[in-house]
C-alpha cells in the first residue's frame, strides 16, 4: 500500500499540520480539536466534521500512546478532506491483528487512563470514506483517511 500514502497537495485549498508528542497526555487531543474548530469555521457539514474529529482524535492518541511522536496533516480540497498521520516508529508488527476490534498492546497504566480497548483503528476505518494504513516494524506507521465532501 506504499502508493496509498502519497501526499498530493495539488488542489488543496488549505493545509494544516500539527506535531504530536509521545506520552504528552496534557496536550493529547489538541491537534484534533484544532482541526475540528477550523473545519467548523469553513462551514463543512457537521456530520462529516464529527467523523473526522473522532478518527483524528483516535489517530492522535495512538501516536501519543504507541509511538515515538509524529505529525498530523490535513488537506482541505474542493471535493474531499484528507488526513495523514505519520509517526517516528516503532511501527506495528502485525497490522491485520492491530486492525481487529479489541486487540491492544496498551499497558495496565494506559488502561487506567481509559485507553486500550483496542477500538481506535477499527473506529478510524469505520468513520472514514477511505482508509489506508502502512506500517513497518522498526520504521514507522502511516495512515491516510479521506472524507468526501
Ligand atoms: N501509531 C502506532 N504505532 C505503533 N503501534 C500502534 C500505533 N497505533 C496502533 N498501534 C498498535 O495497534 C493496537 C491497536 O490500536 P487501537 O487504536 O485499535 O487500540 P488501542 O490504542 O490499543 O486502544 P483504544 O484505541 O481503544 O484506546 C495498539 O494497541 C498498538 O499495539
Ligand atoms: Mg488507539
Coordinates of C-alpha atoms and ligand atoms in Angstrom, one line a residue:
X1 CA 0.0 0.0 0.0
X2 CA 3.0 2.3 -0.4
X3 CA 1.3 4.3 -3.1
X4 CA -1.7 4.9 -0.9
X5 CA 0.1 7.3 1.4
X6 CA 1.4 9.7 -1.3
X7 CA 0.6 13.2 0.0
X8 CA -0.7 15.1 -3.0
X9 CA -1.4 18.7 -2.1
X10 CA -2.3 19.7 -5.6
X11 CA -5.6 21.5 -5.4
X12 CA -5.5 21.7 -1.6
X13 CA -7.2 25.0 -0.7
X14 CA -5.8 24.7 2.8
X15 CA -3.1 22.7 4.6
X16 CA -2.9 22.2 8.4
X17 CA -0.1 20.5 10.2
X18 CA 0.5 19.7 13.9
X19 CA 3.2 17.9 15.7
X20 CA 2.2 15.2 18.2
X21 CA 4.5 14.5 21.1
X22 CA 5.0 11.0 22.5
X23 CA 3.5 10.5 26.0
X24 CA 2.2 14.1 26.3
X25 CA -1.2 13.4 27.8
X26 CA -1.6 17.0 28.8
X27 CA -1.8 18.0 25.1
X28 CA -3.3 14.8 23.7
X29 CA -6.3 15.7 21.6
X30 CA -5.2 19.3 21.0
X31 CA -4.4 18.8 17.3
X32 CA -7.7 17.1 16.5
X33 CA -9.7 19.7 18.4
X34 CA -7.9 22.5 16.4
X35 CA -8.8 20.6 13.2
X36 CA -12.4 20.3 14.2
X37 CA -12.6 24.0 15.0
X38 CA -11.2 25.0 11.7
X39 CA -13.5 22.7 9.7
X40 CA -16.4 24.3 11.5
X41 CA -15.2 27.8 10.5
X42 CA -15.0 26.6 6.9
X43 CA -18.7 25.5 7.1
X44 CA -18.0 21.8 6.5
X45 CA -21.1 19.6 7.2
X46 CA -21.3 18.9 10.9
X47 CA -21.9 15.1 10.4
X48 CA -18.7 14.9 8.4
X49 CA -16.8 17.0 10.9
X50 CA -17.9 14.7 13.7
X51 CA -16.4 11.7 11.9
X52 CA -13.2 13.5 11.1
X53 CA -12.9 14.6 14.7
X54 CA -13.4 11.1 16.1
X55 CA -10.9 9.5 13.6
X56 CA -8.3 12.2 14.0
X57 CA -8.6 12.0 17.8
X58 CA -8.1 8.2 17.8
X59 CA -5.1 8.6 15.4
X60 CA -3.6 11.4 17.5
X61 CA -4.0 9.4 20.8
X62 CA -2.3 6.4 19.1
X63 CA 0.7 8.4 18.3
X64 CA 0.9 9.8 21.9
X65 CA 0.5 6.3 23.4
X66 CA 2.1 3.8 21.0
X67 CA 4.7 5.8 19.0
X68 CA 7.8 7.9 19.4
X69 CA 5.9 11.0 18.2
X70 CA 4.7 12.2 14.9
X71 CA 2.6 14.6 13.0
X72 CA -0.9 15.0 11.6
X73 CA -1.5 16.8 8.3
X74 CA -4.9 17.9 6.8
X75 CA -5.6 18.9 3.3
X76 CA -8.9 20.6 2.5
X77 CA -9.7 20.1 -1.1
X78 CA -12.8 21.1 -3.2
X79 CA -14.3 17.6 -3.1
X80 CA -12.7 15.9 0.0
X81 CA -10.8 16.3 3.2
X82 CA -7.6 14.2 3.6
X83 CA -6.0 13.5 7.0
X84 CA -2.5 12.0 7.1
X85 CA -0.8 10.7 10.3
X86 CA 2.9 9.8 10.3
X87 CA 5.0 8.8 13.2
X88 CA 8.6 8.0 14.0
X89 CA 8.1 4.4 14.9
X90 CA 8.3 1.8 16.3
X91 CA 5.8 0.5 13.8
X92 CA 3.2 -2.2 14.1
X93 CA 4.3 -5.9 14.0
X94 CA 1.0 -7.3 12.6
X95 CA -1.3 -4.6 11.0
X96 CA -4.1 -7.0 10.4
X97 CA -4.1 -8.0 14.0
X98 CA -3.9 -4.4 15.1
X99 CA -7.0 -3.7 13.0
X100 CA -9.0 -6.3 14.9
X101 CA -11.6 -5.0 17.3
X102 CA -10.4 -5.5 20.9
X103 CA -6.7 -6.0 20.1
X104 CA -4.5 -3.8 22.2
X105 CA -0.9 -3.8 23.5
X106 CA -1.7 -1.0 25.9
X107 CA -0.2 -1.4 29.4
X108 CA -2.3 -1.5 32.5
X109 CA -1.2 2.1 33.3
X110 CA -2.6 3.2 30.0
X111 CA -5.8 1.3 30.5
X112 CA -6.3 3.0 33.8
X113 CA -6.3 6.3 31.9
X114 CA -9.2 5.0 29.9
X115 CA -7.4 3.9 26.7
X116 CA -6.6 0.4 25.4
X117 CA -10.0 -1.0 24.4
X118 CA -8.5 -1.9 21.0
X119 CA -11.2 0.1 19.2
X120 CA -9.2 3.1 17.8
X121 CA -8.1 1.7 14.4
X122 CA -11.4 -0.2 13.7
X123 CA -13.2 3.1 14.5
X124 CA -11.0 5.1 12.2
X125 CA -11.7 2.7 9.4
X126 CA -15.5 2.8 10.1
X127 CA -15.7 6.6 10.4
X128 CA -13.8 7.4 7.1
X129 CA -14.8 7.1 3.5
X130 CA -11.3 5.8 2.6
X131 CA -8.7 4.4 5.0
X132 CA -5.2 3.3 4.3
X133 CA -2.6 2.0 6.8
X134 CA 1.0 1.2 6.2
X135 CA 3.4 0.2 8.9
X136 CA 6.8 -1.4 9.1
X137 CA 8.2 -2.7 12.4
X138 CA 11.3 -0.7 13.3
X139 CA 10.3 2.1 10.9
X140 CA 7.0 3.9 11.2
X141 CA 3.2 3.9 10.9
X142 CA 1.4 6.0 8.4
X143 CA -2.3 6.4 8.0
X144 CA -4.3 8.2 5.4
X145 CA -8.0 8.9 5.8
X146 CA -10.3 10.6 3.3
X147 CA -13.8 12.1 3.6
X148 CA -15.8 13.1 0.5
X149 CA -17.5 16.5 0.9
Ligands
LIG1 N1 1.0 4.6 15.8 C1 1.1 3.4 16.3 N2 2.4 2.9 16.5 C2 2.6 1.7 17.0 N3 1.6 0.8 17.3 C3 0.4 1.2 17.1 C4 0.0 2.5 16.6 N4 -1.3 2.6 16.5 C5 -1.8 1.5 16.9 N5 -0.8 0.6 17.3 C6 -1.0 -0.8 17.8 O1 -2.2 -1.3 17.4 C7 -3.0 -1.6 18.5 C8 -4.5 -1.3 18.3 O2 -4.7 0.1 18.2 P1 -6.1 0.7 18.5 O3 -6.1 2.2 18.4 O4 -7.1 0.0 17.7 O5 -6.3 0.3 20.0 P2 -5.6 0.9 21.4 O6 -5.0 2.2 21.1 O7 -4.8 -0.2 22.0 O8 -6.9 1.1 22.3 P3 -8.0 2.3 22.1 O9 -7.7 3.0 20.8 O10 -9.4 1.6 22.0 O11 -7.9 3.2 23.3 C9 -2.4 -0.9 19.7 O12 -2.6 -1.4 20.9 C10 -0.9 -0.9 19.3 O13 -0.3 -2.2 19.6
LIG2 MG1 -6.0 3.6 20.0

